[in-house]
Coordinates of C-alpha atoms in Angstrom, one line a residue:
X1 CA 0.0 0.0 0.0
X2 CA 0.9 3.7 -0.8
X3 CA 0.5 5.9 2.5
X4 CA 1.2 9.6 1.7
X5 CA 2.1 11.2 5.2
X6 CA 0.7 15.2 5.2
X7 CA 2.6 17.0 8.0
X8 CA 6.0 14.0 7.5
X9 CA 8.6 16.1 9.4
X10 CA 6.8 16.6 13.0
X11 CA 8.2 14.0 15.3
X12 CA 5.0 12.0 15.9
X13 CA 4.7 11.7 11.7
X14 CA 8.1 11.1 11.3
X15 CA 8.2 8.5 13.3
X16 CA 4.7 7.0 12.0
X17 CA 6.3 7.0 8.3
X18 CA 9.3 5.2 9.7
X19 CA 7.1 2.8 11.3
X20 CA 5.1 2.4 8.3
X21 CA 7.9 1.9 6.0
X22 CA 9.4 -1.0 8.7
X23 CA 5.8 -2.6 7.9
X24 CA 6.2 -3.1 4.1
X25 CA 4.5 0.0 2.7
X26 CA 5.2 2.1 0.5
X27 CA 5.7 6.1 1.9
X28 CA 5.8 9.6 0.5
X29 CA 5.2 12.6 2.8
X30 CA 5.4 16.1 2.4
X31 CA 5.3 19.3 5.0
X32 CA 5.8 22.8 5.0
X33 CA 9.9 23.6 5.7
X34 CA 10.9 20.1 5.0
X35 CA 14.1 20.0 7.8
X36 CA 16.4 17.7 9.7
X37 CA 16.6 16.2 11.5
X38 CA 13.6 14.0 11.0
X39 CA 14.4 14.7 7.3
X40 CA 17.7 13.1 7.4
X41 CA 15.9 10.0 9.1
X42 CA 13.2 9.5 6.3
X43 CA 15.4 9.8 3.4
X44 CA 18.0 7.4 5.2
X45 CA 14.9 5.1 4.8
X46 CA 14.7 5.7 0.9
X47 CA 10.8 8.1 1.9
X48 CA 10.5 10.3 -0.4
X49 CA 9.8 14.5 0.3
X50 CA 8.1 16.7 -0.9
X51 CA 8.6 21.1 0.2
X52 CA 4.3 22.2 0.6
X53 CA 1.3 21.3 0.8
X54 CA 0.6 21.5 -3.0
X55 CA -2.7 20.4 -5.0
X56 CA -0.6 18.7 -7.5
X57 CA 0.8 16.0 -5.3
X58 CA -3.0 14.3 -6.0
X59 CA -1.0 13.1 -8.9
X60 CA 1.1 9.8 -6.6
X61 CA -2.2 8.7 -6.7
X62 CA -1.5 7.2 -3.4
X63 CA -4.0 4.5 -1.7
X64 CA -4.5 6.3 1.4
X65 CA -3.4 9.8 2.5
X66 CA -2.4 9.9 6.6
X67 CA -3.4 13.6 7.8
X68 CA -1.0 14.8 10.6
X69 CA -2.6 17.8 13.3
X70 CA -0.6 20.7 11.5
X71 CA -3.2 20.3 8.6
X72 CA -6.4 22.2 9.0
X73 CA -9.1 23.9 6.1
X74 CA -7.5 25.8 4.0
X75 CA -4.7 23.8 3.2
X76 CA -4.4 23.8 -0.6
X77 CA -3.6 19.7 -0.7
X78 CA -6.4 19.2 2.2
X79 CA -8.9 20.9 -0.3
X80 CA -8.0 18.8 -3.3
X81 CA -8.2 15.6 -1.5
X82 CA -11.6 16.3 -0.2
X83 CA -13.0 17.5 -3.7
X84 CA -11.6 14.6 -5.1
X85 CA -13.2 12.0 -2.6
X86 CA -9.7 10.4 -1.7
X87 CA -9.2 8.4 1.0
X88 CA -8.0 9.7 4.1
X89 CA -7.3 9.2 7.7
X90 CA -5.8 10.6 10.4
X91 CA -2.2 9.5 12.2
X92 CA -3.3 7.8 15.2
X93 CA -6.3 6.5 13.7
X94 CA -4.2 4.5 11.3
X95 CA -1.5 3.8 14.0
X96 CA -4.3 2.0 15.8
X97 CA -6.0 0.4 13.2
X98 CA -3.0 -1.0 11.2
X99 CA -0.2 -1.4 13.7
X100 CA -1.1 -1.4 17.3
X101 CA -4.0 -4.3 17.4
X102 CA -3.0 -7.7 19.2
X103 CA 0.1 -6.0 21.0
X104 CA 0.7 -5.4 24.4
X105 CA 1.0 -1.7 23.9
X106 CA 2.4 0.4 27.0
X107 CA 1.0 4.0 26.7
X108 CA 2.6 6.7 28.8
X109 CA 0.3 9.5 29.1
X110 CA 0.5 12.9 31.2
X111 CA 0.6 16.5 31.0
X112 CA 4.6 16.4 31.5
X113 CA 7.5 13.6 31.6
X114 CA 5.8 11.9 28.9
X115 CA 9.0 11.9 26.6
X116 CA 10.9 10.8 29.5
X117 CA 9.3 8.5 30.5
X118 CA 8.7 6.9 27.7
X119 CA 12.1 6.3 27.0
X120 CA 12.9 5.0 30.3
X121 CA 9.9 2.3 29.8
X122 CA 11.2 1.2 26.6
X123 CA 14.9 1.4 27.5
X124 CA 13.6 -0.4 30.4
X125 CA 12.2 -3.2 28.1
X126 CA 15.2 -2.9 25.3
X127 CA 18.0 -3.9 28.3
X128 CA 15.6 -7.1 28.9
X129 CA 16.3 -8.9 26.2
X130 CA 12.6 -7.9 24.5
X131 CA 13.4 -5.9 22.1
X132 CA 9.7 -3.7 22.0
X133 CA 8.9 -1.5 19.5
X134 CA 8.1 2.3 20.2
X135 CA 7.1 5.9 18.9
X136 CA 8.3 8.5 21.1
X137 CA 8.2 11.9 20.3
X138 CA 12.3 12.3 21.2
X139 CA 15.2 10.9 21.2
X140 CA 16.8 9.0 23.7
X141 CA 20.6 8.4 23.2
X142 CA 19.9 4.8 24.1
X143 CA 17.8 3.9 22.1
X144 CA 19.4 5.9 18.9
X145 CA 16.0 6.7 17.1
X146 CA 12.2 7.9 18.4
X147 CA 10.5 5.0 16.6
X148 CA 11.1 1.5 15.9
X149 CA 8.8 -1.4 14.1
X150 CA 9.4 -5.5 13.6
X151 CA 6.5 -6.7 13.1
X152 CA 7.0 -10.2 14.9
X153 CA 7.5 -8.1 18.3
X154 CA 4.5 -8.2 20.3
X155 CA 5.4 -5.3 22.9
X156 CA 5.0 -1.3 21.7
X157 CA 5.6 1.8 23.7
X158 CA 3.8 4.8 22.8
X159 CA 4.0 8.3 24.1
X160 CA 0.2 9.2 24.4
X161 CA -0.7 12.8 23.9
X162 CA -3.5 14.1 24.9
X163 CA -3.4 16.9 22.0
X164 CA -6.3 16.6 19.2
X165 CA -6.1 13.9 16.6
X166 CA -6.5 16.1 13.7
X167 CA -9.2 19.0 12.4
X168 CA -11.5 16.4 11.9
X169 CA -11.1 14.0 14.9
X170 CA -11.2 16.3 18.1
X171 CA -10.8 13.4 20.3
X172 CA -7.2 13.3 21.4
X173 CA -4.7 11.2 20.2
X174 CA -4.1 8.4 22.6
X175 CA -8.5 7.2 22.5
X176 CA -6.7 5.6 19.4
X177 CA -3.9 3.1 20.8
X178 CA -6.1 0.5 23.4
X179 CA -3.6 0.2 25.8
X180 CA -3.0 -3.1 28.2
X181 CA -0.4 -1.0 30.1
X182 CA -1.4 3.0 30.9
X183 CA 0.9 5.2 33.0
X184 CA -1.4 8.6 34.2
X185 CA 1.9 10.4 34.9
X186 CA 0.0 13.9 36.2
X187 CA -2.6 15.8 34.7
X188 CA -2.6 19.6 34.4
X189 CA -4.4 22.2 32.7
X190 CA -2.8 22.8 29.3
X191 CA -3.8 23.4 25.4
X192 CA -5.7 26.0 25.7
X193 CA -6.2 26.6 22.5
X194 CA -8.5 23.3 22.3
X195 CA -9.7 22.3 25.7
X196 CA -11.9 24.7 27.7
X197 CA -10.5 24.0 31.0
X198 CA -8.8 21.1 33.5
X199 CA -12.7 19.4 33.3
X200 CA -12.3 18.6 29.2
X201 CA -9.1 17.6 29.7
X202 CA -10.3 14.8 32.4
X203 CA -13.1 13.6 30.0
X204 CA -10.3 12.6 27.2
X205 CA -8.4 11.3 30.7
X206 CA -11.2 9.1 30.8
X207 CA -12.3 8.1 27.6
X208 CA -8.5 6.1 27.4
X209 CA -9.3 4.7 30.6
X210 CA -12.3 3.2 29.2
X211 CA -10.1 1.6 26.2
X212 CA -8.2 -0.2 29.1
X213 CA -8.9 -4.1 29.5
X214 CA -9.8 -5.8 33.4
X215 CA -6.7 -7.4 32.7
X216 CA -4.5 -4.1 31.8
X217 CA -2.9 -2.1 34.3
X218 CA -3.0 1.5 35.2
X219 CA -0.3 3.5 36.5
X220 CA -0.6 6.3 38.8
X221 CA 0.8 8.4 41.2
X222 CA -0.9 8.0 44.4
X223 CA -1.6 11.9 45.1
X224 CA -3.4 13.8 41.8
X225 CA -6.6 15.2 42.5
X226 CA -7.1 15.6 38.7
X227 CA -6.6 12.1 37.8
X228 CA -8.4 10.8 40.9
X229 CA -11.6 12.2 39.6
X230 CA -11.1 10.2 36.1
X231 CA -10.7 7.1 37.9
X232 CA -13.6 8.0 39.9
X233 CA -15.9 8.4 36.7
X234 CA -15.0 4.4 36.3
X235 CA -12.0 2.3 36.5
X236 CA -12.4 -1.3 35.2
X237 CA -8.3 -2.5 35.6
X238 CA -6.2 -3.3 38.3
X239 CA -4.3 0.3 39.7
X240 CA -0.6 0.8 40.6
X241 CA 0.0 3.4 43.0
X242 CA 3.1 5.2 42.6
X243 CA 4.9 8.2 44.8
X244 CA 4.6 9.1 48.8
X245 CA 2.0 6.7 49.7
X246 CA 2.0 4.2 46.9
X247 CA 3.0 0.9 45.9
X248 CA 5.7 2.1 43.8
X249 CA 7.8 4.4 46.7
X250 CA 11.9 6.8 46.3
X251 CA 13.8 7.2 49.3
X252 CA 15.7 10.6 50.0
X253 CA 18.6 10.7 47.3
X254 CA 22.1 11.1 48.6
X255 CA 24.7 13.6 47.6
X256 CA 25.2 11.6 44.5
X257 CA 21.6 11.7 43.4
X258 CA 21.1 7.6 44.4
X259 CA 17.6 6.6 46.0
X260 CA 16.3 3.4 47.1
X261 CA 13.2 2.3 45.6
X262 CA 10.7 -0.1 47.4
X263 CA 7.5 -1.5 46.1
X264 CA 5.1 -2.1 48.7
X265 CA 7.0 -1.8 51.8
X266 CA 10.1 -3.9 50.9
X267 CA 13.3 -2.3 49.1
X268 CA 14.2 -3.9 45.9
X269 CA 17.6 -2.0 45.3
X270 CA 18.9 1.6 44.7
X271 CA 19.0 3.1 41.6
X272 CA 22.2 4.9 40.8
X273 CA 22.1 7.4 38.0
X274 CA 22.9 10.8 36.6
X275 CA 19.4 12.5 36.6
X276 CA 18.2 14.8 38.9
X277 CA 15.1 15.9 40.1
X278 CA 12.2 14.7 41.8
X279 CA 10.3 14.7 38.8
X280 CA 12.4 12.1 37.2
X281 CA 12.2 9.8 40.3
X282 CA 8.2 9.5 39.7
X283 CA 9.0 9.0 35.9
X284 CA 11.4 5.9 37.4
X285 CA 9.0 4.5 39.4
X286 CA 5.8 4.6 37.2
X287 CA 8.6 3.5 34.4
X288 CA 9.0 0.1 36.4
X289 CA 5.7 -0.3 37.6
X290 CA 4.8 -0.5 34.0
X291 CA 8.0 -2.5 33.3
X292 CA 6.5 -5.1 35.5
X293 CA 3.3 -5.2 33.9
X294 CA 5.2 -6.8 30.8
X295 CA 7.1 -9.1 32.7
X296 CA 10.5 -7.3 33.5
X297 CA 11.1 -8.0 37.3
X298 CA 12.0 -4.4 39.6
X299 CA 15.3 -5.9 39.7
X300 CA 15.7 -6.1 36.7
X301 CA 14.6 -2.3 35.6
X302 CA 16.9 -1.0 37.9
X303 CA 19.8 -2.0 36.5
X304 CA 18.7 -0.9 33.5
X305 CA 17.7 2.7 34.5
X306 CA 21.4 2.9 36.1
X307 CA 22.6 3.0 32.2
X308 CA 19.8 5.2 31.2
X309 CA 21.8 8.7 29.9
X310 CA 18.7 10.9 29.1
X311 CA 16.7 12.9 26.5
X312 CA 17.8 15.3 24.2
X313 CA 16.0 18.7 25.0
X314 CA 16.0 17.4 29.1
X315 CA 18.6 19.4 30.7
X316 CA 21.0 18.4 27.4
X317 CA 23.8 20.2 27.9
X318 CA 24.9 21.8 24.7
X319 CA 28.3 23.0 25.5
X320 CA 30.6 24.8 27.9
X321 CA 32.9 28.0 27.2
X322 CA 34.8 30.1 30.0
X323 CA 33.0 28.0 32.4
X324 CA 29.8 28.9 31.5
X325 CA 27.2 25.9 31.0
X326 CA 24.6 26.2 28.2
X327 CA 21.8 23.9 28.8
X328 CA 18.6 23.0 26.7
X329 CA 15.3 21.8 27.9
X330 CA 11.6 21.4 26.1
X331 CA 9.7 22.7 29.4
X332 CA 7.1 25.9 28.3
X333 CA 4.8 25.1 31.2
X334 CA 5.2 27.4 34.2
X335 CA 4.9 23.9 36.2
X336 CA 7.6 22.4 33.8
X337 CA 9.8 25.4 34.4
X338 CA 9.7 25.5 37.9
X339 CA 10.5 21.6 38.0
X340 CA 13.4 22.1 35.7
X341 CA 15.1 25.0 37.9
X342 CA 14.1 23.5 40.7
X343 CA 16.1 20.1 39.8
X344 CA 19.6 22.4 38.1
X345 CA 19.2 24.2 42.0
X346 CA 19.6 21.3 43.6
X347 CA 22.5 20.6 41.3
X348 CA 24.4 23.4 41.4
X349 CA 24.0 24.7 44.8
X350 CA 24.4 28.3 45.3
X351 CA 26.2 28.9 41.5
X352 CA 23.9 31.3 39.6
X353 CA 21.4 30.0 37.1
X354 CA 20.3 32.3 34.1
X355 CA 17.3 31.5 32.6
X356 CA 16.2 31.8 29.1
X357 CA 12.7 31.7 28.0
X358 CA 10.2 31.1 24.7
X359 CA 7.1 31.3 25.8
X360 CA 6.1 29.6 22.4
X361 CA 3.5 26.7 23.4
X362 CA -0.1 27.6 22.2
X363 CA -1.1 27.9 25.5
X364 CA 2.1 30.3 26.7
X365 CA 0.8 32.4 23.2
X366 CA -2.8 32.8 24.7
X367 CA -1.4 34.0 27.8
X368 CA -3.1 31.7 29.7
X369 CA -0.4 30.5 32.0
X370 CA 1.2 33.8 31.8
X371 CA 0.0 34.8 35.3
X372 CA 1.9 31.9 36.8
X373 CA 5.3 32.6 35.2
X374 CA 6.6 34.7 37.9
X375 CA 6.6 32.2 40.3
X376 CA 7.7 29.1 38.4
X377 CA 10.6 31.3 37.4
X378 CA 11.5 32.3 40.8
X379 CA 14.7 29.6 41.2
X380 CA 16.4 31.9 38.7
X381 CA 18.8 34.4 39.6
X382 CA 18.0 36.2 35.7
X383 CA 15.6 36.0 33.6
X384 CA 15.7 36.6 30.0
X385 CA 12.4 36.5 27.6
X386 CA 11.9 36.4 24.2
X387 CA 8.6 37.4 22.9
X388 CA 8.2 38.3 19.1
X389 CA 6.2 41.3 18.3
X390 CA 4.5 39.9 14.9
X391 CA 4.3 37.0 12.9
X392 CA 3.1 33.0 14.3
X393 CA 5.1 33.3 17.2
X394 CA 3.7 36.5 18.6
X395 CA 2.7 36.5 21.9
X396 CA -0.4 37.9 23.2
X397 CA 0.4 39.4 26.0
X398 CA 3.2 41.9 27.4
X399 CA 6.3 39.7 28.3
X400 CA 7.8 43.0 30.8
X401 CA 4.9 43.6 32.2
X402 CA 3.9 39.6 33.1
X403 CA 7.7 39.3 34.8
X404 CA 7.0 43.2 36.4
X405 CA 7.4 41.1 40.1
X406 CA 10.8 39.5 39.9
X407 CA 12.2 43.2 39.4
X408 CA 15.9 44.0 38.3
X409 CA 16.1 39.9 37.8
X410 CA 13.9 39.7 34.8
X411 CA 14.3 41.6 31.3
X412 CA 12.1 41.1 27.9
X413 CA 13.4 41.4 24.3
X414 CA 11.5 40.8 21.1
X415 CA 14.9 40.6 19.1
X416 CA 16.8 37.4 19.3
X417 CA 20.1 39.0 19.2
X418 CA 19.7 42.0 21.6
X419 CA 18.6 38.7 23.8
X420 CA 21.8 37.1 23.1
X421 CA 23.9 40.0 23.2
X422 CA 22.5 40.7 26.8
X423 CA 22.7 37.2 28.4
X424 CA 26.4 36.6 26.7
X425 CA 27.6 40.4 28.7
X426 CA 25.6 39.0 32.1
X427 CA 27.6 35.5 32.3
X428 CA 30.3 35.3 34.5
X429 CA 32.6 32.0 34.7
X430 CA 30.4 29.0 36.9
X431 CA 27.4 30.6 35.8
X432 CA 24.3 27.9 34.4
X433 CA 21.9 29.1 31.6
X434 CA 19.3 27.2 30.8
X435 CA 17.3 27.7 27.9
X436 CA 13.9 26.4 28.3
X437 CA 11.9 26.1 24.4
X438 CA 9.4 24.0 23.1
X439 CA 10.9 25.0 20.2
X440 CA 14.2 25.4 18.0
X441 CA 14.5 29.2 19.7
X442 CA 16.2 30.4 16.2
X443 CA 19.2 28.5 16.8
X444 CA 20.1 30.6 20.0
X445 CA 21.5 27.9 21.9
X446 CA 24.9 28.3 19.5
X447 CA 24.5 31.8 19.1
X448 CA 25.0 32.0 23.2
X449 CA 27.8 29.7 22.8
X450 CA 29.5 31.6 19.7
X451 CA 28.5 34.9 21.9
X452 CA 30.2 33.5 25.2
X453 CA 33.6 32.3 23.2
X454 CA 33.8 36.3 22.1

C-alpha cells in the first residue's frame, strides 16, 4: 500500500512513516519547511519528500493519505483531497487500526514527563532482552531513534498525547492506541487553544481509561486530585499506586543523586544514576511499575535505569565556554519550568542559574499561563524572555509587564540578538543558563555559545 504522510517532518509523523515503512508500505510525505533532523531519518529510509502542501501531489495517486494535526481547512492539498473524494485518515487512527492491534501496547500519558518517561519504559524493556517496539516523540541516546517497528514483536511503547487527533477527529490522540499498560503520569491544565479547562481535559483522561482491558494495568501516582476524579468516573483495571504513599515508593537521594526504591514496603535496590530531580524519580518509578506489567522484574529495571543517559532537550547540555554551562530543555509550562530549575538548583547549589525563556507553546501564546510565570521562574537568579512582536510566534500578552514582580532579575526582548547580546555580557565563569523552548528558539542555543567564546 501507498501511505502519503501530510505533515511528515513533525516528530510523531516522522516517526509513523518510519514505522510504516518498517511494515512493508510504501511512503511519501510532504510538509511545510521540510528540515532535519527528522528529514535526514526518512530519506536514510529511501521516503521520499516533498517542500508544501501542493494540490498537485493528487498526482502519486496514493491508496491512502495519513493527515497529521498541523493540517487544517484551507490547506491547498487538504482541499483537493476532499474534492476529489480520496481516501483519508488521520495518524493515530491509522496507527491504531494498522499497527497497534494484538500488541501489548504500553501508553505513557501525562501532561509532563511523557518523553521521558517513555524512554525510560522502553529502554527499560530494550535492556531485557525484549526488544519492543516504540514511537516517542524524542530521542533518547539509548535507544538511537524515536521510533522503531518488527513486526514479529509483540510489545509497543507509545507516548500518548493528549493533543487533538486532527481537524476532523477532536478526540485526542491516545483514545486511538487501546492500551493493556497505561501510565497517568499527572494531569494539568494545558492546550488552551482546544480544551476549555482542566474538566475537558479529564473527559479525554477518561475516555483512554475506558479503552483499558480488566486485565491491563493502570499506573498512577498515588496523590493527583485531577486524575483521581477520572478514575472515579470508572475504573475497570487493576491500579498501581506510585509516589509518597503508593505501591511504587523513592527514598531521599544522597549527595550523589542515588535513591532506594521499594515496592510495597520492601526495598528492591537503589537506583544509581545521573538524573536529577524529583520529577524524574516519579518518571522511574511509574517506568518500572509499568515494566512489571510486561514481565521485566524491579530488579531487573533497575539495573537498567542505572545505564539510562537521558533525552535530548531534558537538561542536554549543549556545551561549555569560560566555564559557562549552556543547557537545553523542552519545558514551556510554568509547572515544567519551575521543576526544571528547581532540579539544576539542587545541582548546582548556590552557583547562579540564568534562565532563558520562549514562551512559544499555544497555550504560553494565549497568555493563559502567563499569570503563573513569575513564580515558576522564581529559582532563577536572571531572567531573560523572548517574545516576538509579529508573525506566528507573537505572543499575546506583554512579556515586561507579566515578569514586572521578579524586578531588576527579569528583562524582555523581542529581538533574538539583543537577547543574546545581553545574556552573553551577564555570564560570568560557573554561571548555568538554561534555555527552556518547546521549540528550536532560532538557533540561539549556539548563538549564546559563539557569543560567550567572544
Amino acid at each position: 500500500m501507498h501511505l502519503h504522510i501530510l505533515g511528515i517532518c513533525g516528530t510523531f509523523m516522522g516517526g509513523l512513516a518510519l514505522i510504516a515503512r518498517a511494515a512493508g508500505h510504501k511512503v511519501t510525505g510532504c510538509d511545510a519547511g521540510v528540515y532535519p533532523p527528522m528529514s535526514t531519518q526518512l530519506s536514510e529510509q529511501g521516503i521520499d519528500l516533498i517542500e508544501g502542501f501542493g494540490a498537485e501531489q493528487l498526482a502519486l495517486k496514493p491508496d491512502l493519505y495519513v493527515v497529521g494535526n498541523v493540517v487544517s481547512r484551507g490547506n491547498p492539498l487538504m482541499e483537493a483531497i476532499l474534492d476529489s473524494g480520496a481516501r483519508y485518515v488521520s495518524g493515530p487512527q491509522w496507527l491504531g487500526d494498522h499497527i497497534l492491534p494484538g500488541r501489548h501496547v504500553l501508553a505513557v500519558a501525562g501532561t509532563h514527563g511523557k518523553t521521558t518517561t517513555s524512554s525510560m519504559l522502553a529502554w527499560i524493556l530494550e535492556a531485557a532482552g525484549l526488544r519492543p517496539n516504540f514511537l516517542i516523540g524524542g530521542i533518547a541516546p539509548d535507544l538511537q531513534v524515536s521510533a522503531r517497528f518488527d513486526p514479529a514483536v509483540p510489545t509497543f511503547v507509545i507516548e500518548a498525547d493528549e493533543y487533538d487527533t486532527a481537524f476532523f477527529d477532536k478526540r485526542s490522540k491516545f483514545v486511538h492506541y487501546r492500551p493493556r499498560t497505561a501510565i497517568l503520569n499527572n494531569l494539568e491544565y494545558d492546550h488552551a487553544d482546544i480544551f476549555p479547562d482542566l474538566a475537558a481535559i479529564e473527559t479525554q483522561f477518561h475516555h483512554l481509561v475506558r479503552t483499558i482491558p480488566a486485565s491491563g494495568r493502570i499506573v498512577a501516582p498515588a496523590s493527583s486530585e485531577a486524575l483521581d476524579r477520572v478514575l472515579a468516573r470508572g475504573c475497570w483495571s487493576e491500579t498501581v499506586r506510585f509516589g509518597p504513599g503508593g505501591a511504587w515508593q523513592a527514598g531521599e537521594p544522597d549527595d550523589n543523586g542515588a535513591f532506594a526504591v521499594l515496592r510495597d514496603g520492601r526495598e528492591v535496590g537503589v537506583l544509581r544514576w545521573g538524573l536529577g530531580g524529583e520529577h524524574n524519580r516519579m518518571n522511574a518509578l511509574a517506568a518500572l511499575a509499568a515494566a512489571e506489567h510486561a514481565g521485566v522484574p524491579a530488579e531487573q529495571g533497575l539495573a537498567a535505569l542505572s545505564r539510562f543517559g537521558g533525552v535530548k532537550r531534558r537538561m542536554e547540555l549543549r556545551g561549555t565556554v569560560r566555564d559557562i554551562k549552556v543547557y537545553d530543555d523542552f519545558a514551556h509550562h510554568p509547572t515544567a519550568i519551575a521543576t526544571t530549575l528547581e532540579g539544576l538548583r539542587r545541582q548546582v547549589g548556590d552557583a547562579r542559574i540564568l534562565a532563558v525563556l520562549e514562551p512559544r507553546s499555544n497555550t504560553m501564546k494565549l497568555g493563559t499561563m502567563a499569570a503563573r510565570l513569575p513564580e515558576s521562574l522564581q529559582r532563577a537568579d536572571l531572567v531573560f524572555c523572548f517574545g516576538a512582536r509579529e508573525g506566528k510566534q507573537a505572543l499575546g500578552w506583554d512579556p515586561a509587564q507579566v515578569l514586572a514582580p521578579l524586578g531588576e532579575r527579569a528583562k524582555s526582548f523581542d529581538d533574538l540578538e539583543a537577547l543574546v547580546a545581553a545574556v552573553a555580557t551577564a555570564a560570568r565563569p560557573g554561571d548555568h543558563v538554561v534555555v527552556m523552548s518547546n521549540g528550536g528558539f532560532g538557533g540561539v542555543h549556539g548563538k549564546l555559545l559563539e557569543a560567550l567564546a567572544k
